[in-house]
Coordinates of C-alpha atoms in Angstrom, one line a residue:
X1 CA 200.5 39.8 -66.9
X2 CA 197.5 42.1 -66.7
X3 CA 199.8 45.1 -66.6
X4 CA 201.6 44.0 -69.7
X5 CA 198.4 43.4 -71.6
X6 CA 197.2 46.9 -70.6
X7 CA 200.4 48.5 -71.8
X8 CA 200.2 46.6 -75.1
X9 CA 196.6 47.7 -75.6
X10 CA 197.4 51.3 -74.7
X11 CA 200.5 51.6 -76.9
X12 CA 198.7 49.9 -79.8
X13 CA 195.8 52.3 -79.5
X14 CA 198.1 55.4 -79.3
X15 CA 200.7 54.5 -81.9
X16 CA 199.6 51.3 -83.6
X17 CA 202.9 49.7 -82.5
X18 CA 203.5 47.0 -80.0
X19 CA 207.2 46.9 -79.3
X20 CA 209.4 43.9 -79.5
X21 CA 210.6 44.5 -75.9
X22 CA 207.0 44.4 -74.6
X23 CA 206.3 41.2 -76.5
X24 CA 209.6 39.7 -75.2
X25 CA 208.5 40.7 -71.6
X26 CA 205.2 38.9 -72.1
X27 CA 207.0 35.8 -73.2
X28 CA 209.7 35.9 -70.6
X29 CA 207.3 36.4 -67.7
X30 CA 205.4 33.4 -68.9
X31 CA 208.5 31.3 -68.6
X32 CA 209.2 32.5 -65.1
X33 CA 205.5 31.7 -64.3
X34 CA 205.9 28.1 -65.5
X35 CA 208.8 27.5 -63.2
X36 CA 207.3 29.3 -60.2
X37 CA 204.1 27.4 -60.8
X38 CA 205.9 24.1 -61.0
X39 CA 204.5 23.1 -64.4
X40 CA 206.0 20.0 -65.8
X41 CA 208.1 20.2 -69.0
X42 CA 205.8 17.7 -70.7
X43 CA 203.0 18.0 -71.4
X44 CA 202.2 21.5 -69.9
X45 CA 205.2 23.6 -71.0
X46 CA 205.8 21.6 -74.2
X47 CA 202.3 22.0 -75.4
X48 CA 202.2 25.7 -74.6
X49 CA 205.4 26.2 -76.7
X50 CA 204.0 24.2 -79.6
X51 CA 200.7 26.1 -79.4
X52 CA 202.5 29.5 -79.3
X53 CA 204.5 28.5 -82.4
X54 CA 201.4 27.3 -84.2
X55 CA 199.5 30.5 -83.4
X56 CA 202.4 32.6 -84.4
X57 CA 202.6 30.8 -87.7
X58 CA 198.9 31.2 -88.4
X59 CA 199.0 34.9 -87.5
X60 CA 202.2 35.4 -89.5
X61 CA 200.1 34.4 -92.6
X62 CA 197.7 37.1 -91.7
X63 CA 200.6 39.5 -91.5
X64 CA 201.8 38.3 -94.9
X65 CA 198.4 39.3 -96.3
X66 CA 198.6 42.6 -94.5
X67 CA 195.6 41.8 -92.3
X68 CA 197.6 42.2 -89.0
X69 CA 200.7 44.0 -87.9
X70 CA 203.9 42.4 -86.8
X71 CA 203.6 43.4 -83.2
X72 CA 200.1 41.9 -83.0
X73 CA 201.4 38.6 -84.4
X74 CA 204.3 38.5 -81.9
X75 CA 201.9 39.5 -79.1
X76 CA 199.6 36.6 -79.9
X77 CA 202.5 34.1 -79.9
X78 CA 203.9 35.5 -76.6
X79 CA 200.5 35.5 -74.9
X80 CA 199.9 31.9 -76.1
X81 CA 202.7 30.8 -73.8
X82 CA 200.5 31.6 -70.9
X83 CA 197.5 29.6 -72.1
X84 CA 196.6 26.0 -71.3
X85 CA 194.9 24.2 -74.3
X86 CA 191.3 24.5 -73.0
X87 CA 191.6 28.3 -72.9
X88 CA 192.9 28.9 -76.4
X89 CA 189.7 28.7 -78.3
X90 CA 187.7 30.9 -75.9
X91 CA 190.6 33.5 -76.1
X92 CA 190.7 33.4 -79.9
X93 CA 186.9 33.7 -80.0
X94 CA 186.8 36.8 -77.8
X95 CA 189.8 38.2 -79.5
X96 CA 188.1 37.8 -82.9
X97 CA 184.8 39.2 -81.7
X98 CA 186.6 42.2 -80.1
X99 CA 188.7 42.8 -83.2
X100 CA 185.6 42.7 -85.4
X101 CA 183.8 45.2 -83.3
X102 CA 186.8 47.5 -83.3
X103 CA 187.2 47.2 -87.0
X104 CA 183.5 47.8 -87.6
X105 CA 183.7 50.9 -85.4
X106 CA 186.7 52.2 -87.3
X107 CA 185.1 51.5 -90.6
X108 CA 181.9 53.4 -89.7
X109 CA 184.0 56.3 -88.3
X110 CA 186.0 56.4 -91.6
X111 CA 182.8 56.6 -93.6
X112 CA 182.1 59.9 -92.0
X113 CA 185.7 61.1 -92.5
X114 CA 186.3 60.5 -96.2
X115 CA 189.6 62.4 -96.4
X116 CA 191.3 60.2 -93.8
X117 CA 193.6 57.3 -94.6
X118 CA 192.1 53.8 -94.2
X119 CA 192.0 52.9 -90.5
X120 CA 194.5 50.6 -89.0
X121 CA 192.9 48.2 -86.5
X122 CA 194.7 48.1 -83.1
X123 CA 194.4 44.3 -82.6
X124 CA 196.5 44.6 -79.5
X125 CA 193.4 45.8 -77.8
X126 CA 191.4 42.8 -79.0
X127 CA 194.2 40.4 -77.9
X128 CA 194.3 42.0 -74.5
X129 CA 190.5 41.7 -74.2
X130 CA 190.7 38.0 -75.1
X131 CA 193.4 37.6 -72.4
X132 CA 191.4 39.4 -69.8
X133 CA 188.4 37.3 -70.7
X134 CA 190.2 34.0 -70.1
X135 CA 191.8 35.3 -66.9
X136 CA 188.5 36.6 -65.5
X137 CA 186.7 33.4 -66.5
X138 CA 189.3 31.4 -64.6
X139 CA 188.9 33.5 -61.5
X140 CA 185.1 33.5 -61.7
X141 CA 184.7 29.8 -62.2
X142 CA 187.1 28.5 -59.5
X143 CA 185.1 26.1 -57.2
X144 CA 185.6 26.2 -53.5
X145 CA 186.9 22.9 -52.1

């Protein structure tokens, strides 16, 4: 999963595009992970699918208002398939914070380059950072038995 997030962040940084194939890979590997991990269909898998559709719908509204790109929206939905409910809000918080910092940096940079087009924010980086945050937090807070 980490490799896919890194690839998404890198491609979004370089071209401002996150491919459909990469988003599909994020989603498909999540499905494999569910079955390898032995997650029950309900509530674990069912809630993750509902959550993914819900986040996709919310972020699709942002796409409709031209706030986010389509690849970012699909990446958020695909990555949500990996998340149990308690990790959704921390991931969204870190993603929003990272996205705001990236947008602020690009806005400041654009201020000093007045002839450039308005900056496009690579939210794939912010989504990846949110993903890494929840993954690292899970690894760092595991208690020994």
